[in-house]
Coordinates of C-alpha atoms in Angstrom, one line a residue:
X29 CA 0.0 -0.1 0.1
X30 CA 3.1 2.6 0.9
X31 CA 4.5 1.4 -2.3
X32 CA 1.7 2.3 -4.3
X33 CA 1.2 5.7 -2.8
X34 CA 5.0 6.5 -3.0
X35 CA 4.9 5.3 -7.0
X36 CA 1.4 7.4 -7.3
X37 CA 3.3 10.7 -6.0
X38 CA 6.5 9.8 -8.3
X39 CA 4.0 9.5 -11.2
X40 CA 2.2 13.0 -10.3
X41 CA 5.5 14.6 -10.0
X42 CA 6.8 13.6 -13.3
X43 CA 3.5 14.5 -14.9
X44 CA 3.8 17.9 -13.2
X45 CA 7.3 18.5 -14.4
X46 CA 6.5 17.4 -17.9
X47 CA 3.7 20.1 -18.1
X48 CA 5.8 22.7 -16.6
X49 CA 8.6 21.9 -19.3
X50 CA 5.8 22.2 -22.1
X51 CA 4.7 25.4 -20.9
X52 CA 8.2 26.9 -20.7
X53 CA 9.0 25.5 -24.3
X54 CA 5.4 27.5 -25.3
X55 CA 6.7 30.6 -23.8
X56 CA 9.9 30.6 -25.2
X57 CA 8.5 29.9 -28.2
X58 CA 6.2 33.0 -28.3
X59 CA 9.3 35.4 -26.8
X60 CA 11.1 33.9 -29.9
X61 CA 8.6 34.6 -32.5
X62 CA 8.0 38.1 -31.0
X63 CA 11.9 38.9 -31.2
X64 CA 11.5 37.6 -34.8
X65 CA 8.8 40.1 -35.6
X66 CA 11.0 42.8 -33.7
X67 CA 14.0 42.2 -36.0
X68 CA 11.9 42.4 -39.2
X69 CA 10.5 46.1 -38.0
X70 CA 14.0 47.2 -36.8
X71 CA 15.4 46.5 -40.3
X72 CA 12.5 48.2 -41.6
X73 CA 13.1 51.2 -39.6
X74 CA 16.5 51.2 -40.4
X75 CA 16.3 50.8 -44.1
X76 CA 13.4 53.9 -43.7
X77 CA 15.9 55.9 -42.0
X78 CA 18.5 55.1 -44.6
X79 CA 16.1 56.1 -47.3
X80 CA 15.5 59.3 -45.5
X81 CA 19.2 60.0 -45.2
X82 CA 19.6 59.5 -49.0
X83 CA 16.8 61.7 -49.8
X84 CA 18.2 64.5 -47.6
X85 CA 21.6 64.1 -49.5
X86 CA 19.9 64.3 -52.7
X87 CA 17.9 67.4 -51.7
X88 CA 20.8 69.3 -50.7
X89 CA 23.0 68.2 -53.7
X90 CA 20.0 69.6 -55.7
X91 CA 19.9 72.9 -53.7
X92 CA 23.8 73.3 -54.0
X93 CA 23.6 72.6 -57.7
X94 CA 20.9 75.7 -58.1
X95 CA 23.2 77.9 -55.9
X96 CA 26.1 77.5 -58.5
X97 CA 24.5 77.3 -61.5
X98 CA 25.1 79.6 -64.5
X99 CA 21.3 79.9 -65.1
X100 CA 21.4 81.5 -61.6
X101 CA 24.2 84.1 -62.6
X102 CA 22.2 84.8 -66.1
X103 CA 19.3 86.6 -64.3
X104 CA 18.9 90.1 -63.1
X105 CA 20.4 90.9 -59.5
X106 CA 16.6 91.5 -58.1
X107 CA 15.3 88.0 -59.0
X108 CA 18.9 86.3 -58.3
X109 CA 18.9 87.8 -54.9
X110 CA 15.1 86.2 -54.1
X111 CA 16.0 83.1 -55.4
X112 CA 19.2 82.8 -53.5
X113 CA 17.5 83.7 -50.5
X114 CA 14.8 81.2 -51.0
X115 CA 17.8 78.5 -51.7
X116 CA 19.3 79.7 -48.6
X117 CA 15.8 79.0 -46.8
X118 CA 15.6 75.6 -48.0
X119 CA 18.8 74.7 -47.4
X120 CA 18.7 75.6 -43.8
X121 CA 15.5 73.7 -43.2
X122 CA 16.9 70.6 -44.8
X123 CA 20.1 70.6 -42.9
X124 CA 17.8 71.0 -39.4
X125 CA 16.8 67.5 -40.4
X126 CA 19.1 65.3 -38.6
X127 CA 19.1 61.3 -39.3
X128 CA 21.5 59.2 -38.5
X129 CA 21.8 55.2 -39.2
X130 CA 24.7 53.8 -37.0
X131 CA 26.7 51.1 -38.3
X132 CA 28.0 47.9 -36.2
X133 CA 31.9 47.4 -37.2
X134 CA 34.6 45.5 -36.0
X135 CA 38.2 46.7 -35.7
X136 CA 39.5 45.4 -39.1
X137 CA 36.2 47.3 -40.8
X138 CA 36.7 50.5 -38.6
X139 CA 40.6 50.4 -40.1
X140 CA 39.3 49.7 -43.8
X141 CA 36.8 52.7 -43.6
X142 CA 39.1 54.9 -42.4
X143 CA 41.6 54.0 -45.3
X144 CA 38.8 54.2 -47.6
X145 CA 37.8 58.0 -46.6
X146 CA 41.3 59.0 -46.4
X147 CA 41.9 57.9 -50.1
X148 CA 38.9 59.7 -51.0
X149 CA 39.7 62.8 -49.2
X150 CA 43.0 63.2 -50.8
X151 CA 41.6 62.9 -54.6
X152 CA 39.1 65.8 -53.3
X153 CA 41.8 67.9 -52.6
X154 CA 43.5 67.3 -55.9
X155 CA 40.2 68.1 -57.9
X156 CA 41.1 71.5 -57.9
X157 CA 44.5 71.4 -59.5
X158 CA 43.6 68.6 -62.0
X159 CA 40.0 67.6 -62.6
X160 CA 40.6 65.7 -65.3
X161 CA 42.8 63.2 -63.7
X162 CA 41.0 63.9 -60.4
X163 CA 37.8 62.6 -62.2
X164 CA 39.5 59.6 -63.8
X165 CA 40.7 58.3 -60.6
X166 CA 37.1 58.6 -58.8
X167 CA 35.6 56.8 -61.8
X168 CA 38.2 54.0 -61.3
X169 CA 37.4 53.8 -57.6
X170 CA 33.7 53.7 -58.4
X171 CA 34.0 50.9 -60.8
X172 CA 35.8 49.1 -57.9
X173 CA 32.4 49.8 -55.7
X174 CA 29.9 48.1 -58.2
X175 CA 29.5 44.3 -59.4
X176 CA 28.5 44.6 -63.0
X177 CA 31.5 45.0 -65.4
X178 CA 32.6 48.5 -65.9
X179 CA 33.6 50.2 -69.0
X180 CA 36.5 52.1 -67.2
X181 CA 39.6 50.5 -65.3
X182 CA 39.1 49.5 -61.9
X183 CA 41.1 50.6 -58.9
X184 CA 41.8 47.2 -57.5
X185 CA 43.8 48.7 -54.6
X186 CA 40.8 50.7 -53.5
X187 CA 38.8 47.5 -54.5
X188 CA 40.3 45.5 -51.9
X189 CA 40.2 48.1 -49.1
X190 CA 36.4 48.5 -49.8
X191 CA 35.6 44.9 -49.7
X192 CA 36.9 44.8 -45.9
X193 CA 34.5 47.5 -45.2
X194 CA 31.1 46.9 -43.7
X195 CA 28.3 46.5 -46.2
X196 CA 26.7 49.3 -45.2
X197 CA 30.0 51.2 -45.5
X198 CA 30.1 50.0 -48.9
X199 CA 27.1 51.3 -50.0
X200 CA 27.5 54.7 -48.5
X201 CA 31.2 55.0 -50.2
X202 CA 29.6 54.0 -53.7
X203 CA 27.1 56.7 -53.0
X204 CA 29.7 59.4 -52.1
X205 CA 31.8 58.6 -55.3
X206 CA 28.6 59.0 -57.4
X207 CA 27.8 62.4 -56.0
X208 CA 31.3 63.6 -56.4
X209 CA 31.4 62.6 -60.1
X210 CA 28.3 64.1 -60.7
X211 CA 29.6 67.7 -59.0
X212 CA 32.9 67.2 -61.1
X213 CA 30.6 66.7 -64.2
X214 CA 28.6 69.8 -63.2
X215 CA 31.7 72.0 -62.3
X216 CA 32.6 71.1 -65.8
X217 CA 29.5 72.1 -67.5
X218 CA 29.5 76.0 -65.8
X219 CA 32.8 76.1 -66.9
X220 CA 32.5 75.3 -70.5
X221 CA 29.2 77.7 -70.0
X222 CA 31.2 80.2 -69.1
X223 CA 34.0 79.9 -71.6
X224 CA 31.6 79.8 -74.5
X225 CA 29.9 83.1 -73.1
X226 CA 33.3 84.9 -73.0
X227 CA 34.1 84.0 -76.5
X228 CA 30.6 85.0 -77.8
X229 CA 30.7 88.3 -75.6
X230 CA 28.1 89.8 -73.3
X231 CA 24.2 89.5 -73.5
X232 CA 21.5 91.1 -72.2
X233 CA 19.8 89.4 -69.3
X234 CA 16.7 91.1 -69.9
X235 CA 16.5 92.8 -66.8
X236 CA 15.4 96.5 -67.1

């Protein structure tokens, strides 16, 4: 009789333990599912913030392009001043929007990013002295950042540095090079326009 009671107690304890184990597993599964859903939301948040960051850069670039455009110089002083004030106002409002998407890097990626940034900075310094050579170097560096076969030579040394960077940094480096190339092209267009106007002689801007 006593042995039967002991066995019954053991069976009860085993069943109770098994039930608790299942319950803990269920709770763990629910928490894991919640974390998976949060991970998707975090990635969506980062992608949205990154897209906003790119939009901010694009707007700033467009405003700067208008401010330095030859078209703005060709209008009469009164209208030019009004447009410049509007552009400055838009620039200030755009700069007041602060967006930051951090990137987690290991020491090797930190070093690679520093090297890539230093290389680009050096090219930017040389652009004023030799724009044509600087443009060719920028194109070779940009070719090192794209997956499709580029029509220009690849800067393989720079490519090795970029590959060592974090994925998000690789995208940002590529975007920076694209922006620099557009700025160089716009600067060359403005120089050609001004040179053509100088050869053609002064023209009336239509202002009274």
